[in-house]
């Protein structure tokens, strides 16, 4: 798993590539915590190059979403395709999340 955080004014863009699973979640959690702690109100999560997500990855994504929303912010997910999109639909997250 590879990630990149870009900041553009009040918007934070998180790019996640590869596989977001139980093994890689330990790497991404501190990044997600830092985004929440910065108090950014708009977070865009680019999953266009994410090939696989498992329950641990979904948990990390949902945690980010809930914490940002609890602070009055918004989270958008862009580029969700293939297996990650199938998982989001299976869990009905496509109804809860703003997907683009």
Tab-separated table of N, CA and C in Angstrom:
chain	number	residue	atom	x	y	z
A	1	UNK	N	0.830	-1.158	0.000
A	1	UNK	CA	0.000	0.000	0.000
A	1	UNK	C	0.889	1.241	0.000
A	2	UNK	N	0.505	2.200	-0.790
A	2	UNK	CA	1.203	3.481	-0.881
A	2	UNK	C	0.160	4.569	-0.654
A	3	UNK	N	0.549	5.616	0.049
A	3	UNK	CA	-0.372	6.735	0.240
A	3	UNK	C	0.378	8.056	0.070
A	4	UNK	N	-0.383	9.075	-0.266
A	4	UNK	CA	0.155	10.415	-0.435
A	4	UNK	C	-0.896	11.387	0.065
A	5	UNK	N	-0.471	12.360	0.881
A	5	UNK	CA	-1.371	13.394	1.377
A	5	UNK	C	-0.978	14.707	0.726
A	6	UNK	N	-1.948	15.344	0.096
A	6	UNK	CA	-1.744	16.653	-0.517
A	6	UNK	C	-2.688	17.643	0.149
A	7	UNK	N	-2.205	18.844	0.345
A	7	UNK	CA	-3.035	19.885	0.954
A	7	UNK	C	-3.188	21.029	-0.027
A	8	UNK	N	-4.436	21.429	-0.219
A	8	UNK	CA	-4.748	22.524	-1.128
A	8	UNK	C	-5.704	23.462	-0.400
A	9	UNK	N	-5.147	24.424	0.321
A	9	UNK	CA	-5.975	25.317	1.121
A	9	UNK	C	-6.629	24.563	2.255
A	10	UNK	N	-7.958	24.609	2.275
A	10	UNK	CA	-8.708	23.918	3.329
A	10	UNK	C	-9.038	22.473	2.983
A	11	UNK	N	-8.588	22.025	1.834
A	11	UNK	CA	-8.896	20.670	1.384
A	11	UNK	C	-7.663	19.788	1.526
A	12	UNK	N	-7.866	18.627	2.121
A	12	UNK	CA	-6.816	17.619	2.203
A	12	UNK	C	-7.204	16.475	1.278
A	13	UNK	N	-6.295	16.091	0.397
A	13	UNK	CA	-6.539	14.973	-0.515
A	13	UNK	C	-5.616	13.826	-0.109
A	14	UNK	N	-6.227	12.686	0.172
A	14	UNK	CA	-5.484	11.481	0.527
A	14	UNK	C	-5.607	10.502	-0.626
A	15	UNK	N	-4.479	10.144	-1.220
A	15	UNK	CA	-4.432	9.153	-2.296
A	15	UNK	C	-3.982	7.828	-1.677
A	16	UNK	N	-4.736	6.773	-1.938
A	16	UNK	CA	-4.360	5.443	-1.444
A	16	UNK	C	-4.271	4.517	-2.651
A	17	UNK	N	-3.129	3.836	-2.762
A	17	UNK	CA	-2.889	2.951	-3.915
A	17	UNK	C	-2.493	1.567	-3.408
A	18	UNK	N	-2.907	0.557	-4.144
A	18	UNK	CA	-2.501	-0.810	-3.811
A	18	UNK	C	-3.570	-1.546	-3.033
A	19	UNK	N	-3.204	-2.084	-1.879
A	19	UNK	CA	-4.111	-2.884	-1.062
A	19	UNK	C	-4.214	-2.279	0.336
A	20	UNK	N	-5.447	-2.036	0.762
A	20	UNK	CA	-5.699	-1.532	2.109
A	20	UNK	C	-6.311	-2.683	2.899
A	21	UNK	N	-5.443	-3.385	3.607
A	21	UNK	CA	-5.867	-4.583	4.319
A	21	UNK	C	-5.300	-4.578	5.738
A	22	UNK	N	-5.474	-5.686	6.438
A	22	UNK	CA	-5.050	-5.776	7.839
A	22	UNK	C	-3.563	-5.461	8.006
A	23	UNK	N	-2.746	-5.838	7.056
A	23	UNK	CA	-1.309	-5.581	7.156
A	23	UNK	C	-0.972	-4.112	6.939
A	24	UNK	N	-1.614	-3.476	5.985
A	24	UNK	CA	-1.266	-2.087	5.666
A	24	UNK	C	-1.998	-1.070	6.522
A	25	UNK	N	-3.037	-1.485	7.227
A	25	UNK	CA	-3.780	-0.537	8.073
A	25	UNK	C	-2.909	0.043	9.184
A	26	UNK	N	-1.953	-0.718	9.642
A	26	UNK	CA	-1.075	-0.183	10.683
A	26	UNK	C	-0.248	0.985	10.158
A	27	UNK	N	0.000	1.018	8.857
A	27	UNK	CA	0.740	2.130	8.252
A	27	UNK	C	-0.139	3.357	8.022
A	28	UNK	N	-1.401	3.138	7.699
A	28	UNK	CA	-2.263	4.259	7.321
A	28	UNK	C	-2.956	4.910	8.519
A	29	UNK	N	-3.150	4.189	9.594
A	29	UNK	CA	-3.875	4.750	10.751
A	29	UNK	C	-3.232	6.033	11.298
A	30	UNK	N	-1.906	6.108	11.480
A	30	UNK	CA	-1.321	7.369	11.952
A	30	UNK	C	-1.553	8.526	10.980
A	31	UNK	N	-1.604	8.229	9.692
A	31	UNK	CA	-1.873	9.252	8.683
A	31	UNK	C	-3.304	9.764	8.841
A	32	UNK	N	-4.238	8.847	9.023
A	32	UNK	CA	-5.633	9.226	9.215
A	32	UNK	C	-5.807	10.024	10.498
A	33	UNK	N	-5.128	9.593	11.559
A	33	UNK	CA	-5.184	10.334	12.827
A	33	UNK	C	-4.670	11.754	12.660
A	34	UNK	N	-3.587	11.920	11.922
A	34	UNK	CA	-3.008	13.250	11.694
A	34	UNK	C	-3.974	14.142	10.913
A	35	UNK	N	-4.664	13.586	9.935
A	35	UNK	CA	-5.638	14.367	9.168
A	35	UNK	C	-6.755	14.853	10.080
A	36	UNK	N	-7.243	13.977	10.949
A	36	UNK	CA	-8.308	14.356	11.882
A	36	UNK	C	-7.810	15.417	12.855
A	37	UNK	N	-6.618	15.236	13.391
A	37	UNK	CA	-6.070	16.167	14.379
A	37	UNK	C	-5.802	17.549	13.802
A	38	UNK	N	-5.518	17.630	12.500
A	38	UNK	CA	-5.295	18.922	11.863
A	38	UNK	C	-6.570	19.738	11.778
A	39	UNK	N	-7.705	19.090	11.954
A	39	UNK	CA	-8.977	19.788	11.934
A	39	UNK	C	-9.428	20.223	10.557
A	40	UNK	N	-8.952	19.567	9.522
A	40	UNK	CA	-9.391	19.902	8.164
A	40	UNK	C	-10.882	19.596	8.031
A	41	UNK	N	-11.590	20.485	7.341
A	41	UNK	CA	-13.029	20.301	7.219
A	41	UNK	C	-13.444	19.596	5.937
A	42	UNK	N	-12.587	19.588	4.953
A	42	UNK	CA	-12.906	18.893	3.708
A	42	UNK	C	-11.768	17.925	3.390
A	43	UNK	N	-12.126	16.654	3.317
A	43	UNK	CA	-11.151	15.619	3.004
A	43	UNK	C	-11.654	14.853	1.786
A	44	UNK	N	-10.796	14.727	0.792
A	44	UNK	CA	-11.101	13.940	-0.401
A	44	UNK	C	-10.179	12.720	-0.367
A	45	UNK	N	-10.781	11.546	-0.430
A	45	UNK	CA	-10.011	10.303	-0.432
A	45	UNK	C	-10.062	9.732	-1.843
A	46	UNK	N	-8.917	9.738	-2.513
A	46	UNK	CA	-8.819	9.244	-3.883
A	46	UNK	C	-8.459	7.755	-3.841
A	47	UNK	N	-9.411	6.929	-4.258
A	47	UNK	CA	-9.207	5.479	-4.246
A	47	UNK	C	-9.109	4.917	-5.663
A	48	UNK	N	-8.793	5.773	-6.627
A	48	UNK	CA	-8.762	5.331	-8.020
A	48	UNK	C	-7.696	4.272	-8.287
A	49	UNK	N	-6.674	4.217	-7.465
A	49	UNK	CA	-5.627	3.208	-7.666
A	49	UNK	C	-5.626	2.147	-6.574
A	50	UNK	N	-6.713	2.116	-5.788
A	50	UNK	CA	-6.852	1.076	-4.770
A	50	UNK	C	-7.380	-0.182	-5.438
A	51	UNK	N	-6.648	-1.273	-5.282
A	51	UNK	CA	-7.018	-2.516	-5.942
A	51	UNK	C	-7.810	-3.451	-5.045
A	52	UNK	N	-7.562	-3.379	-3.732
A	52	UNK	CA	-8.207	-4.306	-2.808
A	52	UNK	C	-8.397	-3.641	-1.464
A	53	UNK	N	-9.546	-3.900	-0.854
A	53	UNK	CA	-9.803	-3.440	0.510
A	53	UNK	C	-10.461	-4.584	1.270
A	54	UNK	N	-10.070	-4.783	2.525
A	54	UNK	CA	-10.706	-5.808	3.350
A	54	UNK	C	-11.408	-5.125	4.522
A	55	UNK	N	-11.894	-5.907	5.468
A	55	UNK	CA	-12.666	-5.342	6.578
A	55	UNK	C	-11.850	-4.361	7.425
A	56	UNK	N	-10.569	-4.604	7.570
A	56	UNK	CA	-9.711	-3.677	8.321
A	56	UNK	C	-9.592	-2.342	7.596
A	57	UNK	N	-9.452	-2.412	6.281
A	57	UNK	CA	-9.382	-1.198	5.478
A	57	UNK	C	-10.684	-0.421	5.525
A	58	UNK	N	-11.793	-1.146	5.438
A	58	UNK	CA	-13.101	-0.493	5.536
A	58	UNK	C	-13.237	0.176	6.906
A	59	UNK	N	-12.801	-0.510	7.951
A	59	UNK	CA	-12.865	0.062	9.294
A	59	UNK	C	-12.077	1.354	9.404
A	60	UNK	N	-10.901	1.395	8.799
A	60	UNK	CA	-10.073	2.601	8.830
A	60	UNK	C	-10.754	3.750	8.092
A	61	UNK	N	-11.336	3.451	6.934
A	61	UNK	CA	-12.024	4.460	6.125
A	61	UNK	C	-13.268	4.981	6.861
A	62	UNK	N	-14.035	4.079	7.442
A	62	UNK	CA	-15.242	4.472	8.173
A	62	UNK	C	-14.865	5.317	9.397
A	63	UNK	N	-13.800	4.948	10.071
A	63	UNK	CA	-13.336	5.719	11.227
A	63	UNK	C	-12.972	7.150	10.828
A	64	UNK	N	-12.241	7.303	9.730
A	64	UNK	CA	-11.904	8.632	9.242
A	64	UNK	C	-13.177	9.415	8.947
A	65	UNK	N	-14.091	8.802	8.229
A	65	UNK	CA	-15.354	9.444	7.857
A	65	UNK	C	-16.108	9.932	9.093
A	66	UNK	N	-16.266	9.052	10.070
A	66	UNK	CA	-17.041	9.397	11.264
A	66	UNK	C	-16.386	10.513	12.072
A	67	UNK	N	-15.073	10.462	12.200
A	67	UNK	CA	-14.389	11.486	13.003
A	67	UNK	C	-14.403	12.848	12.319
A	68	UNK	N	-14.225	12.887	11.018
A	68	UNK	CA	-14.280	14.157	10.300
A	68	UNK	C	-15.691	14.730	10.371
A	69	UNK	N	-16.694	13.887	10.149
A	69	UNK	CA	-18.090	14.337	10.204
A	69	UNK	C	-18.471	14.815	11.603
A	70	UNK	N	-17.958	14.157	12.639
A	70	UNK	CA	-18.253	14.560	14.021
A	70	UNK	C	-17.723	15.957	14.321
A	71	UNK	N	-16.681	16.355	13.592
A	71	UNK	CA	-16.107	17.690	13.768
A	71	UNK	C	-16.696	18.705	12.793
A	72	UNK	N	-17.799	18.340	12.123
A	72	UNK	CA	-18.468	19.255	11.214
A	72	UNK	C	-17.900	19.300	9.815
A	73	UNK	N	-17.037	18.360	9.481
A	73	UNK	CA	-16.411	18.352	8.161
A	73	UNK	C	-17.113	17.427	7.195
A	74	UNK	N	-16.553	17.337	6.005
A	74	UNK	CA	-17.097	16.441	4.992
A	74	UNK	C	-15.975	15.606	4.392
A	75	UNK	N	-16.346	14.400	4.005
A	75	UNK	CA	-15.404	13.477	3.372
A	75	UNK	C	-16.037	13.005	2.067
A	76	UNK	N	-15.265	13.099	0.994
A	76	UNK	CA	-15.710	12.598	-0.316
A	76	UNK	C	-14.742	11.517	-0.766
A	77	UNK	N	-15.278	10.502	-1.398
A	77	UNK	CA	-14.470	9.417	-1.936
A	77	UNK	C	-14.572	9.473	-3.448
A	78	UNK	N	-13.437	9.513	-4.113
A	78	UNK	CA	-13.420	9.604	-5.569
A	78	UNK	C	-12.667	8.408	-6.150
A	79	UNK	N	-13.067	8.025	-7.352
A	79	UNK	CA	-12.358	6.981	-8.084
A	79	UNK	C	-12.549	5.582	-7.549
A	80	UNK	N	-13.653	5.322	-6.845
A	80	UNK	CA	-13.874	3.990	-6.276
A	80	UNK	C	-14.370	3.063	-7.387
A	81	UNK	N	-13.577	2.036	-7.685
A	81	UNK	CA	-13.915	1.093	-8.749
A	81	UNK	C	-13.578	-0.330	-8.322
A	82	UNK	N	-13.912	-1.270	-9.170
A	82	UNK	CA	-13.532	-2.678	-9.057
A	82	UNK	C	-13.887	-3.267	-7.685
A	83	UNK	N	-12.969	-3.997	-7.079
A	83	UNK	CA	-13.238	-4.693	-5.825
A	83	UNK	C	-13.625	-3.735	-4.697
A	84	UNK	N	-12.939	-2.586	-4.514
A	84	UNK	CA	-13.376	-1.678	-3.453
A	84	UNK	C	-14.824	-1.202	-3.633
A	85	UNK	N	-15.236	-0.926	-4.863
A	85	UNK	CA	-16.617	-0.501	-5.110
A	85	UNK	C	-17.591	-1.633	-4.787
A	86	UNK	N	-17.236	-2.843	-5.138
A	86	UNK	CA	-18.091	-3.992	-4.828
A	86	UNK	C	-18.265	-4.143	-3.315
A	87	UNK	N	-17.194	-3.960	-2.567
A	87	UNK	CA	-17.270	-4.050	-1.103
A	87	UNK	C	-18.124	-2.914	-0.547
A	88	UNK	N	-17.928	-1.688	-1.041
A	88	UNK	CA	-18.721	-0.548	-0.582
A	88	UNK	C	-20.211	-0.807	-0.840
A	89	UNK	N	-20.531	-1.368	-2.011
A	89	UNK	CA	-21.934	-1.650	-2.334
A	89	UNK	C	-22.486	-2.775	-1.468
A	90	UNK	N	-21.694	-3.803	-1.256
A	90	UNK	CA	-22.111	-4.925	-0.420
A	90	UNK	C	-22.456	-4.455	0.994
A	91	UNK	N	-21.646	-3.538	1.510
A	91	UNK	CA	-21.857	-3.010	2.863
A	91	UNK	C	-22.797	-1.807	2.872
A	92	UNK	N	-23.293	-1.435	1.689
A	92	UNK	CA	-24.193	-0.307	1.507
A	92	UNK	C	-23.553	1.025	1.903
A	93	UNK	N	-22.247	1.067	1.845
A	93	UNK	CA	-21.530	2.309	2.128
A	93	UNK	C	-21.699	3.310	0.993
A	94	UNK	N	-22.071	2.805	-0.187
A	94	UNK	CA	-22.303	3.722	-1.297
A	94	UNK	C	-23.502	4.634	-1.024
A	95	UNK	N	-24.357	4.243	-0.074
A	95	UNK	CA	-25.489	5.081	0.332
A	95	UNK	C	-25.095	6.064	1.433
A	96	UNK	N	-24.106	5.704	2.231
A	96	UNK	CA	-23.677	6.561	3.346
A	96	UNK	C	-22.615	7.557	2.920
A	97	UNK	N	-21.704	7.114	2.062
A	97	UNK	CA	-20.593	7.961	1.627
A	97	UNK	C	-20.962	8.716	0.363
A	98	UNK	N	-20.315	9.878	0.205
A	98	UNK	CA	-20.435	10.595	-1.052
A	98	UNK	C	-19.356	10.036	-1.977
A	99	UNK	N	-19.787	9.286	-2.986
A	99	UNK	CA	-18.853	8.678	-3.934
A	99	UNK	C	-18.905	9.436	-5.250
A	100	UNK	N	-17.737	9.683	-5.816
A	100	UNK	CA	-17.686	10.361	-7.116
A	100	UNK	C	-16.753	9.604	-8.034
